XYZ file of C-alpha atoms in Angstrom:
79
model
C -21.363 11.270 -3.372
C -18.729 13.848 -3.565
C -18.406 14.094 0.134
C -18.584 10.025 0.803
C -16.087 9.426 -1.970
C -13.927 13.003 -1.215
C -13.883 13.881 -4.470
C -13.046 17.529 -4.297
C -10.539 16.924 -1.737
C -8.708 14.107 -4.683
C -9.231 17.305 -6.873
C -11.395 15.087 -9.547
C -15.097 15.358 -10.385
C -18.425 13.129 -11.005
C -17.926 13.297 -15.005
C -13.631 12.351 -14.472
C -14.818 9.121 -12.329
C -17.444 8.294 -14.448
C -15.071 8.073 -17.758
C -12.186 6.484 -15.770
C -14.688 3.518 -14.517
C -15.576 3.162 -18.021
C -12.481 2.918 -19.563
C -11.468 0.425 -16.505
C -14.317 -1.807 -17.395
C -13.260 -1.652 -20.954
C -9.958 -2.622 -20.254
C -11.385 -5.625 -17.966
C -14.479 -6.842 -20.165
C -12.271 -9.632 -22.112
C -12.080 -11.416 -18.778
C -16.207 -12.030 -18.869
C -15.202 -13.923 -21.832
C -11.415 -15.323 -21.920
C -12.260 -16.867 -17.924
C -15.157 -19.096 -19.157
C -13.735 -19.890 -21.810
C -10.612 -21.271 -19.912
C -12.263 -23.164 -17.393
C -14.929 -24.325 -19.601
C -12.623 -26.604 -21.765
C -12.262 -28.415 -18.130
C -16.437 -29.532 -18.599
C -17.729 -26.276 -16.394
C -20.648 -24.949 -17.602
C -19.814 -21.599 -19.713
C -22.772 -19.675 -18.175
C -22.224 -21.004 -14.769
C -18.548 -19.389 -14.959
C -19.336 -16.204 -16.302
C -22.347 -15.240 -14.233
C -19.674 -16.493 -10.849
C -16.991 -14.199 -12.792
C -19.098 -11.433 -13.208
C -20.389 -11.452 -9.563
C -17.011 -12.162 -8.048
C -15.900 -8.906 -10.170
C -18.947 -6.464 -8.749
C -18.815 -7.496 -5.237
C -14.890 -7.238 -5.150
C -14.850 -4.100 -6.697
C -17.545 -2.748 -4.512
C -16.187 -3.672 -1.271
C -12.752 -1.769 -2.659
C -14.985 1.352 -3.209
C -17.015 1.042 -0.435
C -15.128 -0.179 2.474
C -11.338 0.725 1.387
C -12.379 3.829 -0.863
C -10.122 3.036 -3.215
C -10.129 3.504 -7.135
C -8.917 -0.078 -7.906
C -11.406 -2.693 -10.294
C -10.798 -6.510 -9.385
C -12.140 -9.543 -11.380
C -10.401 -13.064 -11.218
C -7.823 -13.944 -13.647
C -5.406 -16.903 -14.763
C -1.846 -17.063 -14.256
């Protein structure tokens, strides 16, 4: 992991990724909710929406770590 993700050379560590992808996904939970909720009002189903928001989120953010090894969280959002 700490060659793939060239951690040493970004002078950071495991347990500094770890807390920073935590405190991202706190800072982007409220969109699990506040997204469903939106579109819902429309006559979507609520769990319909949140199970395609939360998969939308981990495959986008994935693909950013993965293919473009970059730090960045994305999830869909209004406005």
């Amino acid at each position: 992991m700490k060659q793939f993700f060239k951690l040493e050379e970004n002078k950071t560590n495991v347990k500094t990724e770890v807390l920073a992808g935590i405190t991202t996904f706190m800072t982007m939970a409220y969109i699990l909710v506040v997204n469903p909720v939106i579109l819902s009002s429309t006559g979507m189903d609520f769990g319909g929406i949140f199970t395609a928001t939360a998969l939308s989120s981990l495959i986008a953010t994935f693909m950013m770590a993965l293919y473009a090894n970059y730090p960045f969280a994305l999830a869909p959002g209004m406005g």
